[in-house]
Short mmCIF file of C-alpha atoms in Angstrom, two decimals:
data_model
loop_
_atom_site.label_atom_id
_atom_site.label_comp_id
_atom_site.label_asym_id
_atom_site.label_seq_id
_atom_site.Cartn_x
_atom_site.Cartn_y
_atom_site.Cartn_z
CA CYS A 17 -9.84 -43.45 -3.29
CA THR A 18 -12.21 -46.24 -3.26
CA CYS A 19 -14.53 -46.68 -0.47
CA VAL A 20 -15.00 -50.38 0.44
CA VAL A 21 -18.41 -52.16 1.75
CA ALA A 22 -16.90 -55.10 3.74
CA SER A 23 -20.15 -57.02 3.70
CA ALA A 24 -20.30 -56.85 -0.03
CA ALA A 25 -16.74 -57.31 -0.41
CA GLN A 26 -16.53 -55.15 -3.33
CA PRO A 27 -15.90 -51.50 -4.00
CA ARG A 28 -18.78 -49.55 -3.94
CA THR A 29 -17.80 -45.85 -4.78
CA THR A 30 -14.96 -44.46 -6.56
CA TYR A 31 -14.44 -40.83 -6.24
CA ALA A 32 -13.26 -38.64 -9.25
CA GLN A 33 -11.10 -36.58 -6.72
CA GLU A 34 -9.26 -37.77 -3.89
CA PRO A 35 -10.26 -36.56 -0.44
CA PHE A 36 -7.57 -35.61 1.83
CA PHE A 37 -8.62 -36.87 5.01
CA ARG A 38 -6.10 -35.82 7.97
CA ALA A 39 -5.41 -38.22 10.75
CA ALA A 40 -3.99 -35.72 12.93
CA ALA A 41 -7.51 -34.10 12.97
CA LEU A 42 -9.46 -37.22 14.04
CA VAL A 43 -10.39 -36.90 17.66
CA ALA A 44 -12.29 -39.09 20.24
CA ALA A 45 -15.84 -38.11 19.85
CA ARG A 46 -19.31 -39.62 20.32
CA GLY A 47 -22.58 -38.48 18.69
CA SER A 48 -26.25 -39.59 18.26
CA PHE A 49 -29.59 -38.61 16.81
CA GLU A 50 -32.97 -39.83 16.86
CA LEU A 51 -34.99 -40.80 13.82
CA HIS A 52 -38.63 -39.33 13.97
CA LEU A 53 -41.74 -40.28 11.71
CA ASN A 54 -44.92 -38.57 12.46
CA GLY A 55 -43.60 -36.90 15.58
CA GLN A 56 -42.63 -40.05 17.23
CA VAL A 57 -39.33 -41.47 17.84
CA ARG A 58 -38.79 -44.63 15.50
CA GLY A 59 -35.03 -45.23 15.86
CA ALA A 60 -31.56 -43.93 16.59
CA TYR A 61 -28.16 -43.65 15.29
CA LEU A 62 -25.00 -43.60 17.50
CA THR A 63 -21.46 -43.17 16.42
CA SER A 64 -18.16 -42.94 18.33
CA VAL A 65 -14.37 -42.64 17.62
CA THR A 66 -11.66 -43.78 20.00
CA ARG A 67 -7.93 -44.23 19.91
CA GLU A 68 -6.39 -47.80 20.66
CA SER A 69 -2.74 -48.18 20.79
CA GLY A 70 -2.30 -45.63 17.76
CA ASN A 71 -5.09 -46.95 15.79
CA PHE A 72 -8.63 -45.53 15.39
CA ARG A 73 -11.71 -47.56 16.28
CA VAL A 74 -15.11 -46.11 14.63
CA LYS A 75 -18.43 -47.81 16.13
CA SER A 76 -21.81 -46.88 14.76
CA THR A 77 -25.28 -48.45 15.69
CA PHE A 78 -28.49 -47.89 13.85
CA ALA A 79 -31.68 -49.13 15.28
CA LEU A 80 -35.35 -48.94 14.33
CA ALA A 81 -37.67 -49.54 17.18
CA GLY A 82 -40.79 -51.57 16.59
CA MET A 83 -39.14 -53.25 13.68
CA ASP A 84 -36.61 -55.40 15.44
CA MET A 85 -33.91 -53.84 13.26
CA ARG A 86 -30.53 -53.25 14.53
CA GLU A 87 -27.10 -53.06 12.85
CA GLU A 88 -23.65 -52.49 14.62
CA HIS A 89 -20.40 -51.64 12.59
CA ASP A 90 -16.90 -51.87 14.37
CA VAL A 91 -14.22 -50.49 12.15
CA LEU A 92 -10.57 -50.44 13.07
CA LEU A 93 -8.31 -48.02 11.21
CA ASN A 94 -4.55 -47.70 11.51
CA ALA A 95 -2.79 -44.40 12.15
CA ALA A 96 -3.00 -43.65 8.43
CA LEU A 97 -6.49 -44.26 8.31
CA ARG A 98 -6.18 -47.71 6.29
CA PRO A 99 -8.72 -50.39 7.22
CA LEU A 100 -7.64 -53.21 9.63
CA ALA A 101 -10.90 -54.62 10.41
CA HIS A 102 -14.48 -54.29 9.76
CA GLY A 103 -17.13 -56.20 11.86
CA VAL A 104 -20.84 -55.93 11.57
CA LYS A 105 -23.79 -57.53 13.69
CA GLN A 106 -27.11 -57.37 12.10
CA THR A 107 -30.44 -58.28 13.30
CA ALA A 108 -33.78 -58.14 11.43
CA GLN A 109 -37.11 -59.79 12.47
CA GLY A 110 -35.49 -62.15 15.05
CA VAL A 111 -32.70 -63.11 12.49
CA SER A 112 -28.89 -62.39 13.12
CA TYR A 113 -25.95 -62.47 10.77
CA VAL A 114 -22.58 -61.15 11.01
CA THR A 115 -19.67 -59.98 8.89
CA ASP A 116 -16.01 -60.42 10.18
CA VAL A 117 -13.42 -59.09 8.00
CA LYS A 118 -9.58 -58.51 8.56
CA VAL A 119 -7.22 -56.70 6.39
CA SER A 120 -3.59 -57.78 6.45
CA GLN A 121 -0.81 -57.18 3.86
CA ASP A 122 -3.22 -55.24 1.50
CA ARG A 123 -5.71 -58.08 1.47
CA ALA A 124 -9.23 -58.39 3.03
CA SER A 125 -10.34 -61.75 4.34
CA GLY A 126 -13.01 -63.25 6.33
CA THR A 127 -16.73 -64.03 6.05
CA ALA A 128 -19.98 -62.05 5.45
CA GLN A 129 -23.54 -63.30 5.95
CA ASN A 130 -26.61 -62.02 4.43
CA PRO A 131 -30.13 -62.90 4.33
CA GLY A 132 -31.56 -64.43 1.39
CA PRO A 133 -34.70 -66.39 0.10
CA ALA A 134 -33.21 -69.70 1.41
CA GLY A 135 -32.02 -68.22 4.59
CA ILE A 136 -28.81 -66.82 5.75
CA ALA A 137 -25.92 -66.98 3.09
CA THR A 138 -22.47 -66.88 4.13
CA SER A 139 -19.81 -65.90 1.66
CA ASN A 140 -15.93 -66.23 1.95
CA ILE A 141 -14.13 -62.73 1.45
CA ASP A 142 -10.59 -62.72 -0.02
CA ILE A 143 -9.97 -59.57 -2.06
CA ALA A 144 -7.04 -57.18 -2.62
CA ILE A 145 -7.36 -53.81 -0.92
CA PRO A 146 -6.06 -50.99 -3.08
CA ASP A 147 -3.83 -48.14 -1.81
CA ARG A 148 -5.83 -45.29 -0.53
CA THR A 149 -8.91 -47.47 0.46
CA ILE A 150 -11.40 -45.88 2.83
CA ASP A 151 -13.83 -47.97 4.67
CA ASP A 152 -17.08 -46.39 3.83
CA GLU A 153 -18.43 -46.61 7.41
CA ALA A 154 -15.71 -44.33 8.43
CA VAL A 155 -16.50 -41.73 6.00
CA PRO A 156 -19.12 -39.75 8.31
CA VAL A 157 -16.32 -39.29 11.18
CA LEU A 158 -13.62 -38.78 8.55
CA LEU A 159 -15.58 -35.73 6.77
CA ALA A 160 -14.69 -33.47 9.88
CA THR A 161 -10.86 -34.11 9.06
CA LEU A 162 -11.11 -32.44 5.62
CA GLU A 163 -9.53 -28.99 5.15
CA LEU A 164 -12.50 -27.12 3.81
CA ALA A 165 -12.27 -23.61 2.24
CA ASP A 166 -14.32 -21.42 0.40
CA GLY A 167 -14.40 -21.61 -3.43
#
């Protein structure tokens, strides 16, 4: 399968063997952890999975305290775990930028913003989404759906 980073609008990782994620094993859940540096809390990561009208919504938030950095992902997957939408809101040092991508008829389209030397650059996205594509932001919650065995 191919993992796609919506904000880059290009495939990032191709696996040699296809993982078998099982949609039936994906359940509503929420998890979090703190990031520590030298014994002090410096940030947090939160993730959740919910069901919405037969689809799955995966949300994650990563924040670094004292650095004014925050990244929020909102991924919508259909019942077969195919991506339907990927939204990103990012803030770094007081500058905000967003990515909004929708998938329809095996094509991802929308816009992505990224910071650069000349300020925020907005890119249009219009790419084919190959069959068996998995949104990379959903992979951490999908790992729990794999049938793992010794050997």
